[in-house]
Each structure stands twice: as structure tokens, then as C-alpha cells.
Amino acid sequence: MPWPSDYQERLLPVRLSEAIEAEWTFTASTDGTHLVLPDGRMDLIVAFRGDEEGGLAHVKVLIVGPARRWADVPVAASDRFRGVRFRPGWGGPCLGVDPMSLQDRALIGNEAEAVLGADRRTIHAARTPSALMAALSEIAHRRAAAAQAPAATVRRALTVIQASGGRLRLDEVARLVGVPERTLRRQLTLAVGLSFKAFSSVLRFQRAVRLLTDGSAPLDPAAAAIESGYSDQAHMTREFRRHGGFTPGSRPPLVLVGMSAE
């Protein structure tokens, strides 16, 4: 994935957290606009300015919902972000919000802090970027431990869907997990905040971008389209425009995943 070097993330294996996928940081080195690609997840984010010596200023909390489309996020060279990305289906229970209500949008500032309740004080008590990341991690893990997990069938279905890169049909997933198709469709939408069709489409898009930008062995567009589950290259191009606002042949260099201030 063509992430800028300003972005760093630490992926958490499932054995460490079934709910939390990654903890990440972003420090803008220049003024500009970053293209944020959809990933179908939810994030808890704090935007701020400052460094380890100078303390934190302009602290703003965001809860970002599952997205289907890209977002252009303007940043200044002094802007910093710390975030926790939840696995699909876990953001709602951990943060106490309906993911469907945050489809392609975010709670920002006071709205996000109202959802966090007393946890907002833990965030504002942090005095350095490292302390802020530690506070976010502590909040996320504590909430994950107390959250009601998605139904076992939903968790199994999400594992199957992600393992396939969004290439399986709903009836195939339903048969694999032993749930009626209509029931599974409803359960997945409530858990993820996106329809099965939208979530699968985002996963295919993400897979195609990875295949096209793999530094060691990138695929050509025609091969990437087939491998990602598109009917042909034209289909992939339409989906790239839908989700990323660009075509496979005109990918911008500065993109992020999972951070949106829209």
C-alpha cells in the first residue's frame, strides 16, 4: 500500500486482541492534502500539535465510522494523529455507538468526547505524544475487554469474508458458516455498519491496490483485476473511481488507510 513515510502502524495479532487490529501514528512532515482510502473499519483518533518536549495543543478527539469512499484530509506540517483501528464488527461494541449511524462520517470534538464519557479525561491528561498513544491503547483494550462480542456466526463470517478478500458471494459465506442468507445479511450490516455488498467491495478494492503496488512483485492491471475478483479490468477501474476517486493507472502517491476527519 503506498502509504507516506509519515504513517506508521503496529498490527496486533488476533491472539493479542480479537477486537483491535492496529495502533497507528501519523505526523505530517509537510503541508498538503492526504487521500484516505476506505477500509470498512472504525477508528478512535486524537489529532493534536506538539512534541515530547513542548506538550500537546489543539487536542481533538474523533470517532471515525466505516467508510465506502475516499476522503481528502488537509494537514499542516505540525499536525499529528494517534489512532486505534478496530477489527470489522468490533468498533461499535467497543465505542458504544451504532456503526451504521457513522457510515462515511465521523464524530468530531465534543460529539466524540460525549460518546467516550469519562475516558475523555484520560486522553486530556496525557502530556506527551507517547503518553497519548498509551492512553488511547489503554482505553481501547479496556473497552474491548468489557464489550459484548459480535455473535460467533458473525465473527466466523467476517473471518471468511476477509480471508477471501471480498471475493465470495453472500450465499457462499452463509453456507460456510451455516446461517440463512437473509439472517446473515442483516447481522453483518448491523455489526460492520456496511452492507455485505459494500464491505466486500471495499475489501476487493483494498486487495487490488495492494496487488498493484507490491514493491517486490506488482501485478499488471489485468492480472490484478482477475486476482481481486473483478469481472474484468474495466470493472476494476469503475470500482477504483467509486472507492478511491482515481483509476488504477493514476494512483496518487500519498494515501492513508483508516484515518478520516470528514
Backbone as numpy.savetxt, mean C-alpha at the origin, in Angstrom:
# Nx Ny Nz CAx CAy CAz Cx Cy Cz
11.05 -2.59 -8.93 10.21 -1.41 -8.93 11.09 -0.16 -8.93
10.83 0.83 -9.81 11.73 1.98 -9.90 11.49 3.00 -8.80
11.78 2.62 -7.57 11.65 3.56 -6.46 12.83 4.51 -6.44
12.64 5.75 -6.02 13.78 6.64 -5.84 14.60 6.19 -4.65
15.89 6.56 -4.65 16.76 6.14 -3.56 16.35 6.76 -2.24
15.50 7.80 -2.27 15.02 8.44 -1.04 14.10 7.53 -0.24
13.58 6.49 -0.87 12.62 5.59 -0.24 13.31 4.31 0.22
13.06 3.93 1.47 13.61 2.69 2.01 12.50 1.96 2.77
12.50 0.65 2.70 11.49 -0.09 3.43 12.08 -1.37 4.05
11.46 -1.79 5.13 11.84 -3.05 5.78 10.62 -3.96 5.74
10.71 -5.00 4.92 9.62 -5.95 4.80 9.62 -6.89 6.00
8.43 -7.15 6.53 8.30 -8.06 7.67 7.76 -9.40 7.20
8.47 -10.49 7.48 7.93 -11.81 7.11 6.68 -12.11 7.90
5.83 -12.95 7.35 4.56 -13.28 7.99 4.78 -13.87 9.38
5.89 -14.59 9.57 6.14 -15.20 10.88 6.34 -14.13 11.96
6.73 -12.91 11.57 6.87 -11.82 12.54 5.59 -11.03 12.72
4.84 -10.88 11.64 3.57 -10.17 11.73 2.66 -10.58 10.59
1.51 -11.14 10.95 0.53 -11.49 9.93 -0.20 -10.26 9.42
-0.14 -9.16 10.19 -0.90 -7.97 9.86 -0.10 -6.89 9.17
1.18 -6.76 9.51 2.01 -5.65 9.03 2.96 -6.14 7.95
2.90 -5.51 6.81 3.72 -5.93 5.67 5.09 -5.26 5.65
5.14 -3.97 6.00 6.42 -3.27 5.91 6.41 -2.00 6.75
7.59 -1.59 7.16 7.82 -0.28 7.76 8.75 0.47 6.81
8.40 1.71 6.50 9.16 2.40 5.46 9.44 3.86 5.81
10.43 4.41 5.14 10.80 5.82 5.32 10.99 6.46 3.96
10.72 7.74 3.90 10.97 8.51 2.68 11.44 9.90 3.07
12.58 10.29 2.55 13.12 11.63 2.78 13.36 12.27 1.42
12.64 13.33 1.13 12.77 13.98 -0.18 14.09 14.74 -0.25
14.93 14.40 -1.23 16.22 15.06 -1.37 16.12 16.30 -2.25
15.04 16.41 -3.01 14.84 17.58 -3.88 13.37 17.96 -3.88
13.10 19.19 -4.31 11.71 19.59 -4.53 11.19 18.86 -5.77
9.91 18.57 -5.78 9.35 17.93 -6.95 8.05 17.22 -6.66
7.62 16.42 -7.62 6.39 15.64 -7.49 6.71 14.18 -7.69
6.26 13.36 -6.77 6.49 11.92 -6.88 5.18 11.23 -7.24
5.31 10.29 -8.15 4.17 9.49 -8.57 4.05 8.30 -7.63
2.90 8.19 -6.96 2.66 7.09 -6.03 1.71 6.10 -6.68
2.16 4.86 -6.81 1.37 3.84 -7.47 0.45 3.12 -6.49
-0.71 2.67 -6.95 -1.63 1.95 -6.06 -1.11 0.55 -5.76
-1.38 0.10 -4.52 -1.01 -1.27 -4.17 -2.13 -2.01 -3.44
-3.29 -1.37 -3.24 -4.42 -2.05 -2.60 -4.29 -2.22 -1.11
-3.27 -1.60 -0.49 -3.05 -1.71 0.94 -3.49 -0.44 1.65
-3.42 -0.47 3.02 -3.65 0.71 3.83 -2.36 1.03 4.58
-2.11 2.33 4.78 -0.90 2.79 5.46 -1.24 3.76 6.58
-0.45 3.68 7.65 -0.44 4.70 8.69 0.85 5.48 8.50
0.73 6.79 8.27 1.87 7.61 7.87 1.96 8.86 8.73
3.18 9.30 9.00 3.41 10.61 9.61 4.34 11.39 8.69
3.91 12.57 8.27 4.73 13.49 7.49 5.27 14.55 8.44
6.51 14.98 8.21 7.11 15.97 9.12 8.33 16.59 8.46
8.92 17.55 9.17 10.22 18.11 8.81 11.11 18.06 10.03
12.42 17.93 9.80 13.34 17.91 10.92 14.36 16.81 10.77
15.30 16.74 11.72 16.34 15.72 11.70 16.64 15.28 13.13
17.61 14.39 13.28 17.92 13.83 14.60 18.39 14.89 15.58
19.01 15.96 15.07 19.50 17.01 15.96 18.47 18.10 16.21
17.69 18.43 15.18 16.83 19.60 15.27 15.41 19.36 15.72
15.05 18.11 15.99 13.68 17.84 16.40 12.72 17.80 15.22
11.43 17.66 15.52 10.41 17.52 14.48 9.51 18.74 14.42
9.08 19.07 13.21 8.17 20.20 13.02 7.15 19.83 11.94
6.02 20.54 11.96 4.95 20.34 10.96 4.53 18.87 10.88
4.34 18.25 12.03 3.97 16.83 12.09 2.51 16.66 11.66
2.28 15.77 10.72 0.92 15.53 10.21 0.70 14.03 10.07
-0.40 13.54 10.62 -0.73 12.12 10.57 -1.67 11.85 9.40
-1.44 10.74 8.71 -2.31 10.34 7.61 -2.67 8.86 7.75
-3.91 8.54 7.44 -4.33 7.15 7.28 -4.80 7.02 5.83
-4.04 6.25 5.06 -4.29 6.16 3.62 -5.00 4.86 3.30
-6.09 4.97 2.55 -6.88 3.81 2.21 -6.38 3.08 0.99
-6.99 1.96 0.67 -6.58 1.17 -0.50 -6.88 1.93 -1.80
-5.89 1.98 -2.68 -6.02 2.79 -3.89 -6.09 1.92 -5.14
-6.80 2.45 -6.12 -6.87 1.81 -7.44 -6.13 2.61 -8.50
-5.83 3.87 -8.19 -5.20 4.73 -9.18 -4.02 5.48 -8.55
-3.22 6.06 -9.41 -2.03 6.77 -8.97 -2.36 8.10 -8.30
-1.36 8.64 -7.60 -1.49 9.98 -7.01 -0.18 10.73 -7.24
-0.28 11.99 -7.60 0.89 12.86 -7.73 1.06 13.61 -6.42
2.15 13.36 -5.72 2.38 13.96 -4.39 3.52 14.97 -4.47
3.23 16.27 -4.30 4.30 17.27 -4.30 5.07 17.22 -2.99
6.38 17.31 -3.08 7.23 17.31 -1.89 8.30 18.38 -2.01
8.76 18.87 -0.85 9.90 19.78 -0.78 11.09 19.01 -0.25
12.27 19.55 -0.49 13.49 18.83 -0.14 13.57 18.51 1.35
12.88 19.26 2.18 12.95 19.03 3.62 11.86 18.10 4.14
10.99 17.60 3.26 9.88 16.76 3.70 10.35 15.34 4.01
9.81 14.80 5.11 10.11 13.43 5.50 8.82 12.70 5.81
8.86 11.39 5.63 7.70 10.55 5.91 8.18 9.28 6.60
7.37 8.82 7.54 7.56 7.51 8.15 6.23 6.78 8.05
6.26 5.50 7.70 5.00 4.81 7.49 5.04 3.34 7.83
3.85 2.81 8.09 3.64 1.38 8.29 2.60 0.93 7.29
2.91 -0.10 6.52 1.99 -0.63 5.52 1.41 -1.94 6.03
0.08 -2.01 6.05 -0.61 -3.22 6.52 -0.86 -4.17 5.35
-0.91 -5.43 5.65 -1.23 -6.41 4.62 -2.70 -6.26 4.22
-3.06 -6.66 2.99 -4.45 -6.56 2.57 -5.39 -7.25 3.56
-6.46 -6.56 3.90 -7.45 -7.10 4.82 -7.19 -6.77 6.28
-6.01 -6.24 6.62 -5.66 -5.98 8.00 -5.72 -4.50 8.38
-5.66 -3.62 7.42 -5.64 -2.18 7.75 -6.89 -1.73 8.49
-8.04 -2.19 8.03 -9.29 -1.80 8.69 -9.36 -2.23 10.14
-9.17 -3.54 10.44 -9.22 -3.98 11.84 -8.16 -3.32 12.72
-6.95 -3.11 12.20 -5.88 -2.54 13.03 -6.10 -1.05 13.31
-6.65 -0.34 12.34 -6.81 1.10 12.50 -8.21 1.50 12.94
-9.13 0.55 12.91 -10.48 0.85 13.37 -11.28 1.69 12.39
-11.06 1.47 11.10 -11.81 2.19 10.07 -12.34 1.20 9.04
-13.37 1.61 8.33 -13.92 0.81 7.24 -13.07 1.07 6.00
-12.33 0.09 5.49 -11.47 0.35 4.33 -12.24 0.81 3.10
-13.49 0.39 2.96 -14.27 0.82 1.80 -14.52 2.32 1.82
-14.61 2.89 3.04 -14.84 4.34 3.15 -13.61 5.15 2.76
-12.45 4.49 2.68 -11.21 5.19 2.34 -10.68 4.78 0.97
-11.52 4.19 0.16 -11.09 3.79 -1.17 -10.64 5.02 -1.96
-9.38 5.02 -2.39 -8.79 6.12 -3.17 -8.80 7.45 -2.43
-8.73 7.41 -1.10 -8.66 8.65 -0.34 -7.93 8.43 0.98
-7.74 9.50 1.72 -7.00 9.42 2.98 -7.64 10.31 4.02
-7.44 9.95 5.29 -7.75 10.82 6.41 -6.46 11.56 6.75
-6.54 12.88 6.88 -5.35 13.70 7.07 -5.51 14.60 8.28
-4.46 14.71 9.08 -4.46 15.63 10.22 -5.45 15.24 11.28
-6.34 16.17 11.63 -7.28 15.94 12.73 -8.17 14.73 12.51
-8.56 14.48 11.27 -9.41 13.31 10.98 -8.67 12.02 11.32
-7.41 11.93 10.92 -6.63 10.74 11.20 -6.36 10.60 12.70
-6.09 11.71 13.37 -5.79 11.66 14.80 -7.02 11.26 15.61
-8.20 11.67 15.14 -9.43 11.28 15.82 -9.61 9.77 15.78
-9.22 9.14 14.68 -9.30 7.69 14.57 -8.30 7.02 15.51
-7.11 7.60 15.62 -6.07 6.99 16.47 -6.34 7.17 17.96
-7.12 8.16 18.33 -7.42 8.38 19.75 -6.17 8.67 20.55
-6.00 7.99 21.67 -4.87 8.25 22.56 -3.53 7.97 21.91
-3.50 7.14 20.87 -2.23 6.83 20.21 -1.61 8.07 19.55
-2.42 9.08 19.28 -1.84 10.28 18.68 -0.84 10.94 19.63
-1.04 10.77 20.94 -0.11 11.37 21.88 1.26 10.69 21.81
1.27 9.40 21.55 2.53 8.68 21.39 3.31 9.21 20.20
2.60 9.52 19.13 3.25 10.07 17.94 3.83 11.44 18.23
3.05 12.31 18.85 3.50 13.68 19.08 4.54 13.77 20.19
4.68 12.71 20.98 5.71 12.70 22.02 7.09 12.42 21.45
7.17 11.87 20.24 8.46 11.57 19.62 9.19 12.86 19.30
10.51 12.86 19.53 11.31 14.07 19.33 12.34 13.94 18.22
12.50 12.74 17.68 13.44 12.51 16.58 12.80 11.59 15.56
13.29 11.58 14.31 12.74 10.66 13.31 12.80 9.20 13.73
13.89 8.77 14.37 14.00 7.37 14.78 12.98 7.06 15.88
12.77 8.01 16.80 11.78 7.81 17.85 10.37 7.77 17.25
10.14 8.55 16.22 8.84 8.57 15.55 8.58 7.23 14.87
9.59 6.67 14.20 9.42 5.37 13.56 9.14 4.30 14.60
9.85 4.38 15.73 9.63 3.41 16.80 8.21 3.54 17.35
7.71 4.76 17.46 6.35 4.98 17.96 5.32 4.40 16.99
5.50 4.65 15.70 4.57 4.10 14.71 4.57 2.58 14.75
5.76 2.00 14.83 5.87 0.54 14.88 5.17 -0.02 16.11
5.39 0.62 17.25 4.77 0.15 18.49 3.25 0.23 18.40
2.73 1.33 17.88 1.29 1.50 17.73 0.71 0.42 16.81
1.36 0.23 15.67 0.86 -0.72 14.69 0.87 -2.15 15.24
1.96 -2.55 15.88 2.05 -3.92 16.39 1.06 -4.14 17.54
0.91 -3.15 18.39 -0.02 -3.30 19.51 -1.46 -3.41 18.99
-1.80 -2.57 18.02 -3.14 -2.63 17.47 -3.36 -3.94 16.71
-2.33 -4.42 16.02 -2.45 -5.69 15.30 -2.71 -6.84 16.27
-2.04 -6.80 17.42 -2.22 -7.87 18.41 -3.64 -7.88 18.97
-4.27 -6.71 19.02 -5.61 -6.61 19.60 -6.72 -6.69 18.55
-6.36 -6.61 17.27 -7.37 -6.56 16.21 -8.03 -7.91 15.98
-9.27 -7.85 15.54 -9.95 -9.08 15.14 -9.47 -9.45 13.74
-8.87 -10.59 13.60 -8.31 -11.01 12.32 -9.42 -11.23 11.29
-9.13 -10.99 10.02 -10.10 -11.35 8.98 -10.43 -12.84 9.08
-11.58 -13.22 8.58 -11.99 -14.62 8.61 -10.93 -15.50 7.96
-10.80 -16.72 8.46 -9.78 -17.63 7.94 -9.92 -17.84 6.44
-11.15 -17.93 5.95 -11.35 -18.13 4.51 -10.87 -16.92 3.72
-11.07 -15.72 4.28 -10.61 -14.51 3.62 -9.08 -14.47 3.58
-8.46 -14.85 4.70 -7.00 -14.86 4.74 -6.44 -15.86 3.73
-7.07 -17.03 3.63 -6.61 -18.03 2.66 -6.81 -17.51 1.23
-7.94 -16.88 0.99 -8.22 -16.36 -0.35 -7.22 -15.28 -0.73
-6.90 -14.39 0.21 -5.94 -13.32 -0.08 -4.56 -13.89 -0.37
-4.18 -14.93 0.35 -2.90 -15.59 0.08 -2.87 -16.15 -1.33
-3.96 -16.80 -1.73 -4.04 -17.38 -3.07 -4.01 -16.29 -4.14
-4.78 -15.23 -3.92 -4.86 -14.14 -4.91 -3.51 -13.48 -5.09
-2.82 -13.20 -3.97 -1.52 -12.54 -4.07 -0.47 -13.45 -4.68
-0.51 -14.73 -4.33 0.46 -15.68 -4.89 0.31 -15.79 -6.41
-0.91 -15.60 -6.89 -1.16 -15.69 -8.34 -0.89 -14.37 -9.05
-0.60 -13.32 -8.29 -0.40 -12.01 -8.91 -1.68 -11.46 -9.51
-2.83 -11.86 -8.94 -4.11 -11.36 -9.44 -4.57 -12.01 -10.73
-3.97 -13.16 -11.08 -4.29 -13.78 -12.37 -5.42 -14.79 -12.30
-5.86 -15.19 -11.11 -6.94 -16.16 -10.99 -8.31 -15.49 -11.05
-9.29 -16.19 -11.60 -10.67 -15.72 -11.59 -11.27 -15.95 -10.21
-12.34 -15.23 -9.92 -12.99 -15.36 -8.62 -13.49 -16.77 -8.40
-14.07 -17.41 -9.44 -14.59 -18.76 -9.26 -13.46 -19.75 -8.95
-12.26 -19.52 -9.49 -11.13 -20.38 -9.20 -10.68 -20.23 -7.74
-10.64 -18.98 -7.27 -10.26 -18.74 -5.88 -11.30 -19.33 -4.94
-12.57 -19.13 -5.24 -13.65 -19.65 -4.40 -13.57 -21.17 -4.30
-13.28 -21.82 -5.41 -13.18 -23.28 -5.39 -11.98 -23.73 -4.54
-10.87 -23.02 -4.63 -9.66 -23.39 -3.89 -9.85 -23.25 -2.38
-10.62 -22.24 -1.95 -10.79 -22.02 -0.51 -12.09 -22.60 0.01
-12.94 -23.14 -0.87 -14.16 -23.81 -0.44 -15.24 -22.88 0.07
-15.42 -21.73 -0.61 -16.43 -20.75 -0.22 -17.27 -20.41 -1.46
-18.59 -20.25 -1.32 -19.40 -19.84 -2.47 -18.88 -18.53 -3.06
-18.93 -18.44 -4.36 -18.36 -17.28 -5.05 -18.96 -15.97 -4.57
-20.30 -15.92 -4.45 -20.94 -14.68 -4.04 -20.52 -14.28 -2.63
-20.43 -15.26 -1.73 -20.01 -14.98 -0.35 -18.58 -14.46 -0.31
-17.70 -15.10 -1.07 -16.30 -14.68 -1.07 -16.14 -13.28 -1.65
-16.89 -12.98 -2.70 -16.83 -11.65 -3.29 -17.16 -10.58 -2.25
-18.24 -10.81 -1.50 -18.66 -9.84 -0.48 -17.63 -9.74 0.64
-17.13 -10.88 1.11 -16.16 -10.87 2.21 -14.87 -10.16 1.83
-14.38 -10.40 0.63 -13.14 -9.78 0.18 -13.29 -8.27 0.06
-14.42 -7.83 -0.48 -14.64 -6.39 -0.63 -14.68 -5.69 0.72
-15.36 -6.30 1.68 -15.44 -5.70 3.02 -14.08 -5.68 3.70
-13.27 -6.71 3.49 -11.97 -6.80 4.16 -10.93 -5.89 3.53
-10.84 -5.89 2.22 -9.79 -5.15 1.52 -10.18 -3.71 1.27
-11.47 -3.48 1.02 -11.92 -2.13 0.66 -11.98 -1.92 -0.84
-11.57 -2.93 -1.60 -11.66 -2.92 -3.06 -12.40 -4.17 -3.50
-13.06 -4.09 -4.63 -13.70 -5.29 -5.17 -12.63 -6.30 -5.58
-13.04 -7.55 -5.70 -12.10 -8.58 -6.16 -11.50 -8.17 -7.50
-12.31 -7.66 -8.40 -11.83 -7.28 -9.73 -10.80 -6.16 -9.64
-11.08 -5.14 -8.82 -10.16 -4.01 -8.70 -8.86 -4.43 -8.02
-8.96 -5.23 -6.95 -7.77 -5.66 -6.24 -6.89 -6.53 -7.14
-7.50 -7.45 -7.86 -6.74 -8.31 -8.76 -6.08 -7.49 -9.87
-6.78 -6.48 -10.36 -6.23 -5.63 -11.41 -5.01 -4.87 -10.92
-5.08 -4.36 -9.68 -3.93 -3.66 -9.10 -2.75 -4.61 -8.95
-3.00 -5.85 -8.50 -1.91 -6.82 -8.35 -1.28 -7.16 -9.70
-2.07 -7.29 -10.75 -1.52 -7.57 -12.07 -0.65 -6.40 -12.54
-1.13 -5.19 -12.29 -0.37 -3.99 -12.67 0.97 -3.96 -11.94
0.94 -4.21 -10.63 2.17 -4.22 -9.85 3.14 -5.29 -10.39
2.62 -6.45 -10.69 3.46 -7.53 -11.21 4.10 -7.13 -12.54
3.30 -6.53 -13.40 3.82 -6.13 -14.72 4.92 -5.08 -14.59
4.72 -4.10 -13.69 5.75 -3.08 -13.49 7.05 -3.73 -13.01
6.95 -4.68 -12.08 8.15 -5.36 -11.59 8.86 -6.11 -12.72
8.09 -6.81 -13.55 8.68 -7.58 -14.63 9.36 -6.68 -15.66
8.80 -5.52 -15.88 9.37 -4.59 -16.87 10.59 -3.84 -16.34
10.73 -3.77 -15.02 11.80 -2.95 -14.44 12.82 -3.77 -13.65
12.75 -5.08 -13.74 13.71 -5.93 -13.06 15.10 -5.64 -13.61
15.96 -5.11 -12.74 17.28 -4.69 -13.19 18.13 -5.81 -13.75
17.92 -7.04 -13.29 18.76 -8.15 -13.73 18.25 -8.77 -15.04
16.94 -8.83 -15.21 16.40 -9.48 -16.41 15.01 -8.96 -16.72
14.88 -7.69 -17.13 13.55 -7.16 -17.45 12.96 -7.85 -18.68
11.64 -8.03 -18.66 10.97 -8.62 -19.81 10.58 -7.54 -20.80
10.44 -7.92 -22.05 9.90 -6.97 -23.02 8.40 -6.86 -22.79
7.76 -5.78 -23.26 6.34 -5.56 -22.97 5.42 -6.72 -23.35
5.66 -7.34 -24.49 4.78 -8.43 -24.92 4.87 -9.61 -23.95
6.09 -9.95 -23.53 6.27 -11.07 -22.60 5.73 -10.72 -21.22
5.93 -9.48 -20.78 5.43 -9.05 -19.48 3.90 -9.09 -19.45
3.27 -8.73 -20.56 1.80 -8.76 -20.63 1.28 -10.18 -20.44
1.89 -11.13 -21.12 1.45 -12.53 -21.01 1.70 -13.05 -19.60
2.89 -12.80 -19.06 3.26 -13.30 -17.75 2.39 -12.69 -16.65
1.90 -11.48 -16.85 1.10 -10.80 -15.84 -0.38 -11.13 -15.93
-0.78 -11.86 -16.95 -2.17 -12.28 -17.06 -3.05 -11.41 -17.92
-2.44 -10.51 -18.70 -3.22 -9.68 -19.62 -3.50 -10.45 -20.90
-4.58 -10.10 -21.57 -4.92 -10.81 -22.80 -3.93 -10.50 -23.91
-3.39 -9.29 -23.90 -2.36 -8.93 -24.88 -1.70 -7.63 -24.42
-0.74 -7.13 -25.20 0.01 -5.93 -24.82 -0.88 -4.70 -24.77
-1.87 -4.62 -25.68 -2.78 -3.48 -25.68 -3.59 -3.43 -24.39
-4.01 -4.60 -23.91 -4.74 -4.68 -22.64 -3.86 -4.16 -21.51
-2.60 -4.57 -21.48 -1.69 -4.10 -20.44 -1.52 -2.58 -20.51
-1.41 -2.04 -21.69 -1.25 -0.60 -21.85 -2.44 0.15 -21.30
-3.65 -0.34 -21.55 -4.86 0.30 -21.02 -4.85 0.27 -19.49
-4.45 -0.87 -18.92 -4.43 -0.97 -17.46 -3.34 -0.11 -16.84
-2.22 0.06 -17.51 -1.18 0.97 -17.03 -1.70 2.40 -16.98
-2.44 2.81 -18.00 -3.01 4.15 -18.00 -4.02 4.29 -16.87
-4.81 3.24 -16.63 -5.83 3.29 -15.59 -5.22 3.40 -14.20
-4.22 2.60 -13.93 -3.66 2.55 -12.57 -2.48 3.51 -12.35
-1.68 3.74 -13.38 -0.47 4.54 -13.19 -0.45 5.86 -13.92
-1.36 6.05 -14.88 -1.35 7.30 -15.64 -0.23 7.37 -16.66
0.37 6.23 -17.00 1.44 6.19 -18.00 1.34 4.89 -18.77
2.15 4.74 -19.80 2.16 3.53 -20.60 3.41 2.71 -20.25
3.43 1.43 -20.61 4.61 0.61 -20.30 5.90 1.18 -20.87
5.81 1.90 -21.99 7.01 2.44 -22.61 7.39 3.83 -22.14
6.58 4.42 -21.25 6.88 5.79 -20.79 6.84 5.88 -19.28
7.41 4.89 -18.61 7.39 4.87 -17.15 8.28 5.97 -16.58
7.74 6.82 -15.71 8.58 7.85 -15.08 9.55 7.23 -14.09
10.68 7.88 -13.82 11.69 7.27 -12.94 11.38 7.35 -11.46
10.58 8.32 -11.02 10.37 8.53 -9.60 8.97 8.09 -9.19
8.86 6.88 -8.71 7.58 6.39 -8.25 7.74 5.73 -6.90
6.68 5.78 -6.12 6.64 5.14 -4.81 5.44 4.21 -4.77
5.42 3.38 -3.76 4.27 2.51 -3.55 3.75 2.71 -2.14
2.44 2.90 -2.01 1.82 2.86 -0.70 1.84 4.15 0.08
2.26 5.27 -0.50 2.25 6.53 0.24 1.49 7.54 -0.58
0.40 8.06 -0.04 -0.40 9.03 -0.77 -0.93 10.07 0.18
-0.81 11.32 -0.21 -1.37 12.41 0.58 -2.56 13.02 -0.13
-3.18 12.25 -0.98 -4.31 12.74 -1.79 -5.48 13.08 -0.89
